[in-house]
């Protein structure tokens, strides 16, 4: 069965989905990747993990290293070319492949393959048509909406629907949910004071909800805010959306 296709195709039972794992999840948060595998197994979706995959090139592009970013984008295109569906548990790297490859290499293979990339929430809700994945999480949660997911991929509504469908969950809306947490990759390095100020506001809003967990589809944002919460001695814990959806 051919796995090549376009983003406009409909998912058919038996279609294989390629799992794209960002570098920081592979190295720092491997439990997120395991959670995605658990969810797909539960839903009966065939999953493949191309072991040759590497960085999508976003840090290089953001740092002004266009040549290196192009090389990594081309590598991504070669590795994932055969797949009709590509799912990534990250709005940040999802936006790089789905939105920014087309500006980095207009008309190239990477741009074409990038159109087949979906963040986890959008794939579950909009492609599979699944909102209730059979999860149970008897805790209070609030949601950190990453900027790439919200502004580039528009996956906010899908992520919220998935969370609210989890059994026994207590969902609490985060005040000023549309505001950036201040991470932004290199932004947090170049503008440390501003990044910290924005992160402090996010910590205050999350704490004000009284929730036990701060959940997001972006581990990078959680790494930033989670570190600040821990530094402040907060009891508010962080979890990726996939880890909540994998709970039973």
PDB file of C-alpha atoms in Angstrom:
ATOM      1  CA  UNK A   1       0.000   0.000   0.000  1.00  0.00           C
ATOM      2  CA  UNK A   2       1.345   3.383  -0.981  1.00  0.00           C
ATOM      3  CA  UNK A   3       1.861   5.771   1.896  1.00  0.00           C
ATOM      4  CA  UNK A   4       2.421   8.833  -0.254  1.00  0.00           C
ATOM      5  CA  UNK A   5      -0.441  11.289  -0.421  1.00  0.00           C
ATOM      6  CA  UNK A   6      -1.548  14.828   0.176  1.00  0.00           C
ATOM      7  CA  UNK A   7      -2.804  16.643   3.222  1.00  0.00           C
ATOM      8  CA  UNK A   8      -6.273  16.849   1.687  1.00  0.00           C
ATOM      9  CA  UNK A   9      -6.687  13.070   1.572  1.00  0.00           C
ATOM     10  CA  UNK A  10      -8.983  11.421   4.080  1.00  0.00           C
ATOM     11  CA  UNK A  11      -7.526   9.032   6.609  1.00  0.00           C
ATOM     12  CA  UNK A  12      -8.449   5.429   5.921  1.00  0.00           C
ATOM     13  CA  UNK A  13      -8.284   2.616   8.498  1.00  0.00           C
ATOM     14  CA  UNK A  14      -4.943   0.897   8.075  1.00  0.00           C
ATOM     15  CA  UNK A  15      -3.079   3.983   6.897  1.00  0.00           C
ATOM     16  CA  UNK A  16       0.348   4.177   8.492  1.00  0.00           C
ATOM     17  CA  UNK A  17       1.233   7.295  10.462  1.00  0.00           C
ATOM     18  CA  UNK A  18       4.854   8.408  10.825  1.00  0.00           C
ATOM     19  CA  UNK A  19       5.835   9.695  14.263  1.00  0.00           C
ATOM     20  CA  UNK A  20       8.057  12.776  14.180  1.00  0.00           C
ATOM     21  CA  UNK A  21       9.747  13.352  17.552  1.00  0.00           C
ATOM     22  CA  UNK A  22      11.431  16.735  18.167  1.00  0.00           C
ATOM     23  CA  UNK A  23      14.979  16.763  19.560  1.00  0.00           C
ATOM     24  CA  UNK A  24      14.042  18.088  23.001  1.00  0.00           C
ATOM     25  CA  UNK A  25      11.402  15.380  23.446  1.00  0.00           C
ATOM     26  CA  UNK A  26      13.830  12.678  22.333  1.00  0.00           C
ATOM     27  CA  UNK A  27      16.531  13.864  24.737  1.00  0.00           C
ATOM     28  CA  UNK A  28      14.668  15.431  27.672  1.00  0.00           C
ATOM     29  CA  UNK A  29      11.049  14.196  27.633  1.00  0.00           C
ATOM     30  CA  UNK A  30      10.974  10.676  26.139  1.00  0.00           C
ATOM     31  CA  UNK A  31       7.810   9.908  28.129  1.00  0.00           C
ATOM     32  CA  UNK A  32       5.915  12.148  25.672  1.00  0.00           C
ATOM     33  CA  UNK A  33       6.866   9.974  22.724  1.00  0.00           C
ATOM     34  CA  UNK A  34       5.910   6.843  24.664  1.00  0.00           C
ATOM     35  CA  UNK A  35       2.551   8.408  25.502  1.00  0.00           C
ATOM     36  CA  UNK A  36       1.828   9.101  21.817  1.00  0.00           C
ATOM     37  CA  UNK A  37       2.616   5.471  20.996  1.00  0.00           C
ATOM     38  CA  UNK A  38       0.238   4.354  23.760  1.00  0.00           C
ATOM     39  CA  UNK A  39      -2.598   6.558  22.434  1.00  0.00           C
ATOM     40  CA  UNK A  40      -2.220   5.327  18.861  1.00  0.00           C
ATOM     41  CA  UNK A  41      -2.064   1.697  19.958  1.00  0.00           C
ATOM     42  CA  UNK A  42      -5.298   2.216  21.895  1.00  0.00           C
ATOM     43  CA  UNK A  43      -6.951   3.747  18.821  1.00  0.00           C
ATOM     44  CA  UNK A  44      -5.678   0.987  16.537  1.00  0.00           C
ATOM     45  CA  UNK A  45      -3.643   3.339  14.350  1.00  0.00           C
ATOM     46  CA  UNK A  46      -0.551   1.908  12.664  1.00  0.00           C
ATOM     47  CA  UNK A  47       2.485   3.905  13.725  1.00  0.00           C
ATOM     48  CA  UNK A  48       5.970   3.971  12.248  1.00  0.00           C
ATOM     49  CA  UNK A  49       9.051   5.712  13.609  1.00  0.00           C
ATOM     50  CA  UNK A  50      11.698   6.514  10.981  1.00  0.00           C
ATOM     51  CA  UNK A  51      14.862   6.054  13.034  1.00  0.00           C
ATOM     52  CA  UNK A  52      16.944   8.211  10.663  1.00  0.00           C
ATOM     53  CA  UNK A  53      15.071  11.396  11.633  1.00  0.00           C
ATOM     54  CA  UNK A  54      16.998  14.291  13.165  1.00  0.00           C
ATOM     55  CA  UNK A  55      16.359  17.961  13.955  1.00  0.00           C
ATOM     56  CA  UNK A  56      13.839  19.768  11.705  1.00  0.00           C
ATOM     57  CA  UNK A  57      16.165  22.774  11.458  1.00  0.00           C
ATOM     58  CA  UNK A  58      14.168  25.319  13.434  1.00  0.00           C
ATOM     59  CA  UNK A  59      17.003  26.381  15.800  1.00  0.00           C
ATOM     60  CA  UNK A  60      19.306  26.923  12.818  1.00  0.00           C
ATOM     61  CA  UNK A  61      16.695  28.999  10.973  1.00  0.00           C
ATOM     62  CA  UNK A  62      15.917  31.095  14.046  1.00  0.00           C
ATOM     63  CA  UNK A  63      19.635  31.636  14.590  1.00  0.00           C
ATOM     64  CA  UNK A  64      20.135  32.953  11.057  1.00  0.00           C
ATOM     65  CA  UNK A  65      21.854  29.829   9.696  1.00  0.00           C
ATOM     66  CA  UNK A  66      19.735  29.409   6.577  1.00  0.00           C
ATOM     67  CA  UNK A  67      22.100  27.027   4.758  1.00  0.00           C
ATOM     68  CA  UNK A  68      22.145  24.588   7.671  1.00  0.00           C
ATOM     69  CA  UNK A  69      18.365  24.880   8.076  1.00  0.00           C
ATOM     70  CA  UNK A  70      17.896  24.089   4.385  1.00  0.00           C
ATOM     71  CA  UNK A  71      20.083  20.988   4.705  1.00  0.00           C
ATOM     72  CA  UNK A  72      18.020  19.708   7.636  1.00  0.00           C
ATOM     73  CA  UNK A  73      14.754  20.496   5.865  1.00  0.00           C
ATOM     74  CA  UNK A  74      15.939  18.534   2.824  1.00  0.00           C
ATOM     75  CA  UNK A  75      16.864  15.619   5.075  1.00  0.00           C
ATOM     76  CA  UNK A  76      13.396  15.732   6.642  1.00  0.00           C
ATOM     77  CA  UNK A  77      11.831  15.677   3.185  1.00  0.00           C
ATOM     78  CA  UNK A  78      13.868  12.627   2.144  1.00  0.00           C
ATOM     79  CA  UNK A  79      13.121  10.657   5.322  1.00  0.00           C
ATOM     80  CA  UNK A  80       9.380  11.360   5.512  1.00  0.00           C
ATOM     81  CA  UNK A  81       8.625  11.513   1.771  1.00  0.00           C
ATOM     82  CA  UNK A  82       6.942   8.098   1.653  1.00  0.00           C
ATOM     83  CA  UNK A  83       4.440   8.900   4.414  1.00  0.00           C
ATOM     84  CA  UNK A  84       0.945  10.192   3.855  1.00  0.00           C
ATOM     85  CA  UNK A  85       0.471  11.172   7.496  1.00  0.00           C
ATOM     86  CA  UNK A  86       3.123  12.615   9.818  1.00  0.00           C
ATOM     87  CA  UNK A  87       2.257  13.441  13.433  1.00  0.00           C
ATOM     88  CA  UNK A  88       4.358  15.488  15.844  1.00  0.00           C
ATOM     89  CA  UNK A  89       3.592  16.163  19.541  1.00  0.00           C
ATOM     90  CA  UNK A  90       4.835  19.752  19.267  1.00  0.00           C
ATOM     91  CA  UNK A  91       3.250  22.893  17.881  1.00  0.00           C
ATOM     92  CA  UNK A  92       6.695  24.442  17.552  1.00  0.00           C
ATOM     93  CA  UNK A  93       8.345  21.851  15.291  1.00  0.00           C
ATOM     94  CA  UNK A  94       4.980  21.230  13.628  1.00  0.00           C
ATOM     95  CA  UNK A  95       4.873  24.880  12.561  1.00  0.00           C
ATOM     96  CA  UNK A  96       8.456  24.704  11.276  1.00  0.00           C
ATOM     97  CA  UNK A  97       7.678  21.800   8.964  1.00  0.00           C
ATOM     98  CA  UNK A  98       4.103  22.652   7.988  1.00  0.00           C
ATOM     99  CA  UNK A  99       4.373  26.438   7.658  1.00  0.00           C
ATOM    100  CA  UNK A 100       8.003  27.540   7.453  1.00  0.00           C
ATOM    101  CA  UNK A 101       9.441  24.927   5.056  1.00  0.00           C
ATOM    102  CA  UNK A 102       7.335  26.540   2.332  1.00  0.00           C
ATOM    103  CA  UNK A 103       9.105  29.864   2.872  1.00  0.00           C
ATOM    104  CA  UNK A 104      12.510  28.287   3.416  1.00  0.00           C
ATOM    105  CA  UNK A 105      12.366  26.196   0.244  1.00  0.00           C
ATOM    106  CA  UNK A 106       9.331  27.222  -1.880  1.00  0.00           C
ATOM    107  CA  UNK A 107       8.282  24.423  -4.197  1.00  0.00           C
ATOM    108  CA  UNK A 108      10.840  21.999  -2.747  1.00  0.00           C
ATOM    109  CA  UNK A 109      10.341  18.467  -1.487  1.00  0.00           C
ATOM    110  CA  UNK A 110      10.487  19.512   2.159  1.00  0.00           C
ATOM    111  CA  UNK A 111       7.686  22.045   1.656  1.00  0.00           C
ATOM    112  CA  UNK A 112       5.515  19.399  -0.009  1.00  0.00           C
ATOM    113  CA  UNK A 113       6.166  16.807   2.692  1.00  0.00           C
ATOM    114  CA  UNK A 114       5.623  19.442   5.373  1.00  0.00           C
ATOM    115  CA  UNK A 115       1.993  19.880   4.324  1.00  0.00           C
ATOM    116  CA  UNK A 116       1.392  16.331   5.585  1.00  0.00           C
ATOM    117  CA  UNK A 117       2.571  17.150   9.110  1.00  0.00           C
ATOM    118  CA  UNK A 118      -0.090  17.442  11.821  1.00  0.00           C
ATOM    119  CA  UNK A 119       0.252  18.273  15.484  1.00  0.00           C
ATOM    120  CA  UNK A 120      -1.142  15.553  17.744  1.00  0.00           C
ATOM    121  CA  UNK A 121      -4.356  17.352  18.754  1.00  0.00           C
ATOM    122  CA  UNK A 122      -5.335  18.342  15.207  1.00  0.00           C
ATOM    123  CA  UNK A 123      -4.681  14.853  13.884  1.00  0.00           C
ATOM    124  CA  UNK A 124      -6.815  13.192  16.564  1.00  0.00           C
ATOM    125  CA  UNK A 125      -9.749  15.599  16.325  1.00  0.00           C
ATOM    126  CA  UNK A 126      -9.770  16.870  12.728  1.00  0.00           C
ATOM    127  CA  UNK A 127      -8.300  13.880  10.861  1.00  0.00           C
ATOM    128  CA  UNK A 128      -9.385  10.859  12.908  1.00  0.00           C
ATOM    129  CA  UNK A 129     -12.561  12.548  14.160  1.00  0.00           C
ATOM    130  CA  UNK A 130     -11.807  11.387  17.704  1.00  0.00           C
ATOM    131  CA  UNK A 131     -12.330  13.561  20.765  1.00  0.00           C
ATOM    132  CA  UNK A 132     -12.676  10.963  23.508  1.00  0.00           C
ATOM    133  CA  UNK A 133      -9.549   8.772  23.382  1.00  0.00           C
ATOM    134  CA  UNK A 134     -10.599   6.716  26.391  1.00  0.00           C
ATOM    135  CA  UNK A 135      -8.414   8.558  28.879  1.00  0.00           C
ATOM    136  CA  UNK A 136      -9.135   9.096  32.570  1.00  0.00           C
ATOM    137  CA  UNK A 137      -7.288  11.704  34.633  1.00  0.00           C
ATOM    138  CA  UNK A 138      -8.986  12.564  37.960  1.00  0.00           C
ATOM    139  CA  UNK A 139      -7.127  15.822  38.527  1.00  0.00           C
ATOM    140  CA  UNK A 140      -7.566  19.551  37.967  1.00  0.00           C
ATOM    141  CA  UNK A 141      -5.708  20.935  34.949  1.00  0.00           C
ATOM    142  CA  UNK A 142      -5.203  24.187  33.115  1.00  0.00           C
ATOM    143  CA  UNK A 143      -3.771  24.581  29.624  1.00  0.00           C
ATOM    144  CA  UNK A 144      -0.730  26.479  28.388  1.00  0.00           C
ATOM    145  CA  UNK A 145      -1.360  27.283  24.746  1.00  0.00           C
ATOM    146  CA  UNK A 146       1.958  27.495  22.877  1.00  0.00           C
ATOM    147  CA  UNK A 147       2.238  30.343  20.346  1.00  0.00           C
ATOM    148  CA  UNK A 148       3.211  28.169  17.360  1.00  0.00           C
ATOM    149  CA  UNK A 149       0.299  25.851  17.997  1.00  0.00           C
ATOM    150  CA  UNK A 150      -2.148  28.713  18.493  1.00  0.00           C
ATOM    151  CA  UNK A 151      -1.011  31.164  15.832  1.00  0.00           C
ATOM    152  CA  UNK A 152       0.565  28.976  13.118  1.00  0.00           C
ATOM    153  CA  UNK A 153      -1.350  25.684  13.378  1.00  0.00           C
ATOM    154  CA  UNK A 154      -4.628  26.764  14.982  1.00  0.00           C
ATOM    155  CA  UNK A 155      -4.731  23.674  17.183  1.00  0.00           C
ATOM    156  CA  UNK A 156      -6.045  25.386  20.325  1.00  0.00           C
ATOM    157  CA  UNK A 157      -9.657  24.281  19.968  1.00  0.00           C
ATOM    158  CA  UNK A 158      -8.699  20.665  19.248  1.00  0.00           C
ATOM    159  CA  UNK A 159      -6.415  20.457  22.281  1.00  0.00           C
ATOM    160  CA  UNK A 160      -9.077  21.960  24.545  1.00  0.00           C
ATOM    161  CA  UNK A 161     -11.746  19.530  23.273  1.00  0.00           C
ATOM    162  CA  UNK A 162      -9.452  16.569  23.911  1.00  0.00           C
ATOM    163  CA  UNK A 163      -8.705  17.702  27.456  1.00  0.00           C
ATOM    164  CA  UNK A 164     -12.333  18.384  28.312  1.00  0.00           C
ATOM    165  CA  UNK A 165     -13.335  14.911  27.064  1.00  0.00           C
ATOM    166  CA  UNK A 166     -10.947  13.132  29.461  1.00  0.00           C
ATOM    167  CA  UNK A 167     -12.792  11.184  32.121  1.00  0.00           C
ATOM    168  CA  UNK A 168     -13.024  12.760  35.615  1.00  0.00           C
ATOM    169  CA  UNK A 169     -10.838  15.711  34.642  1.00  0.00           C
ATOM    170  CA  UNK A 170     -11.411  19.179  36.127  1.00  0.00           C
ATOM    171  CA  UNK A 171     -10.510  21.623  33.324  1.00  0.00           C
ATOM    172  CA  UNK A 172      -9.852  25.207  34.367  1.00  0.00           C
ATOM    173  CA  UNK A 173      -9.335  27.929  31.761  1.00  0.00           C
ATOM    174  CA  UNK A 174      -6.033  29.750  32.072  1.00  0.00           C
ATOM    175  CA  UNK A 175      -6.408  33.553  32.365  1.00  0.00           C
ATOM    176  CA  UNK A 176      -4.782  35.375  29.421  1.00  0.00           C
ATOM    177  CA  UNK A 177      -4.278  32.020  27.708  1.00  0.00           C
ATOM    178  CA  UNK A 178      -3.423  33.792  24.448  1.00  0.00           C
ATOM    179  CA  UNK A 179      -0.308  35.440  25.913  1.00  0.00           C
ATOM    180  CA  UNK A 180       3.160  34.028  25.181  1.00  0.00           C
ATOM    181  CA  UNK A 181       5.009  32.307  28.047  1.00  0.00           C
ATOM    182  CA  UNK A 182       8.250  34.017  27.027  1.00  0.00           C
ATOM    183  CA  UNK A 183      10.225  30.969  25.892  1.00  0.00           C
ATOM    184  CA  UNK A 184      10.524  31.295  22.122  1.00  0.00           C
ATOM    185  CA  UNK A 185      13.724  29.258  21.862  1.00  0.00           C
ATOM    186  CA  UNK A 186      16.552  31.724  21.220  1.00  0.00           C
ATOM    187  CA  UNK A 187      14.314  34.548  22.432  1.00  0.00           C
ATOM    188  CA  UNK A 188      14.773  33.331  26.016  1.00  0.00           C
ATOM    189  CA  UNK A 189      18.551  33.435  25.534  1.00  0.00           C
ATOM    190  CA  UNK A 190      18.817  36.792  23.765  1.00  0.00           C
ATOM    191  CA  UNK A 191      16.222  38.579  25.892  1.00  0.00           C
ATOM    192  CA  UNK A 192      16.533  36.864  29.260  1.00  0.00           C
ATOM    193  CA  UNK A 193      14.917  39.601  31.360  1.00  0.00           C
ATOM    194  CA  UNK A 194      11.919  39.986  29.060  1.00  0.00           C
ATOM    195  CA  UNK A 195      11.524  36.218  28.790  1.00  0.00           C
ATOM    196  CA  UNK A 196      11.589  35.869  32.560  1.00  0.00           C
ATOM    197  CA  UNK A 197       9.024  38.639  32.986  1.00  0.00           C
ATOM    198  CA  UNK A 198       6.629  36.959  30.542  1.00  0.00           C
ATOM    199  CA  UNK A 199       7.203  33.593  32.200  1.00  0.00           C
ATOM    200  CA  UNK A 200       6.462  35.068  35.612  1.00  0.00           C
ATOM    201  CA  UNK A 201       3.098  36.334  34.369  1.00  0.00           C
ATOM    202  CA  UNK A 202       2.289  32.888  32.984  1.00  0.00           C
ATOM    203  CA  UNK A 203       3.263  31.275  36.300  1.00  0.00           C
ATOM    204  CA  UNK A 204       1.027  33.688  38.212  1.00  0.00           C
ATOM    205  CA  UNK A 205      -1.964  33.043  35.952  1.00  0.00           C
ATOM    206  CA  UNK A 206      -1.497  29.268  36.081  1.00  0.00           C
ATOM    207  CA  UNK A 207      -1.151  29.284  39.855  1.00  0.00           C
ATOM    208  CA  UNK A 208      -4.276  31.429  40.205  1.00  0.00           C
ATOM    209  CA  UNK A 209      -6.393  28.656  38.660  1.00  0.00           C
ATOM    210  CA  UNK A 210      -5.600  26.416  41.631  1.00  0.00           C
ATOM    211  CA  UNK A 211      -5.064  23.517  39.217  1.00  0.00           C
ATOM    212  CA  UNK A 212      -2.790  20.593  40.029  1.00  0.00           C
ATOM    213  CA  UNK A 213      -1.330  20.336  36.501  1.00  0.00           C
ATOM    214  CA  UNK A 214      -0.328  22.747  33.758  1.00  0.00           C
ATOM    215  CA  UNK A 215      -0.803  20.936  30.431  1.00  0.00           C
ATOM    216  CA  UNK A 216       0.457  21.883  26.969  1.00  0.00           C
ATOM    217  CA  UNK A 217       1.098  20.402  23.552  1.00  0.00           C
ATOM    218  CA  UNK A 218       4.576  21.926  23.629  1.00  0.00           C
ATOM    219  CA  UNK A 219       7.227  20.489  25.952  1.00  0.00           C
ATOM    220  CA  UNK A 220       9.515  23.429  25.207  1.00  0.00           C
ATOM    221  CA  UNK A 221       7.041  25.914  26.726  1.00  0.00           C
ATOM    222  CA  UNK A 222       6.479  23.579  29.676  1.00  0.00           C
ATOM    223  CA  UNK A 223      10.231  23.318  30.193  1.00  0.00           C
ATOM    224  CA  UNK A 224      10.448  27.097  30.474  1.00  0.00           C
ATOM    225  CA  UNK A 225       7.438  27.665  32.740  1.00  0.00           C
ATOM    226  CA  UNK A 226       7.951  24.416  34.672  1.00  0.00           C
ATOM    227  CA  UNK A 227      11.480  25.456  35.562  1.00  0.00           C
ATOM    228  CA  UNK A 228      10.252  28.798  36.850  1.00  0.00           C
ATOM    229  CA  UNK A 229       7.492  27.136  38.881  1.00  0.00           C
ATOM    230  CA  UNK A 230       9.974  24.732  40.415  1.00  0.00           C
ATOM    231  CA  UNK A 231      12.341  27.596  41.230  1.00  0.00           C
ATOM    232  CA  UNK A 232       9.474  29.287  43.064  1.00  0.00           C
ATOM    233  CA  UNK A 233       8.683  26.134  45.072  1.00  0.00           C
ATOM    234  CA  UNK A 234       5.263  25.778  43.414  1.00  0.00           C
ATOM    235  CA  UNK A 235       3.277  22.555  43.727  1.00  0.00           C
ATOM    236  CA  UNK A 236       1.866  23.043  40.225  1.00  0.00           C
ATOM    237  CA  UNK A 237       3.190  20.224  38.039  1.00  0.00           C
ATOM    238  CA  UNK A 238       3.573  20.139  34.236  1.00  0.00           C
ATOM    239  CA  UNK A 239       2.483  17.457  31.780  1.00  0.00           C
ATOM    240  CA  UNK A 240       2.338  17.198  28.003  1.00  0.00           C
ATOM    241  CA  UNK A 241      -1.132  16.774  26.501  1.00  0.00           C
ATOM    242  CA  UNK A 242      -0.151  13.312  25.238  1.00  0.00           C
ATOM    243  CA  UNK A 243       0.671  12.155  28.777  1.00  0.00           C
ATOM    244  CA  UNK A 244      -2.804  13.137  29.979  1.00  0.00           C
ATOM    245  CA  UNK A 245      -4.480  11.450  27.003  1.00  0.00           C
ATOM    246  CA  UNK A 246      -2.478   8.276  27.633  1.00  0.00           C
ATOM    247  CA  UNK A 247      -3.644   8.087  31.269  1.00  0.00           C
ATOM    248  CA  UNK A 248      -6.308   5.567  32.266  1.00  0.00           C
TER     249      UNK A 248
END
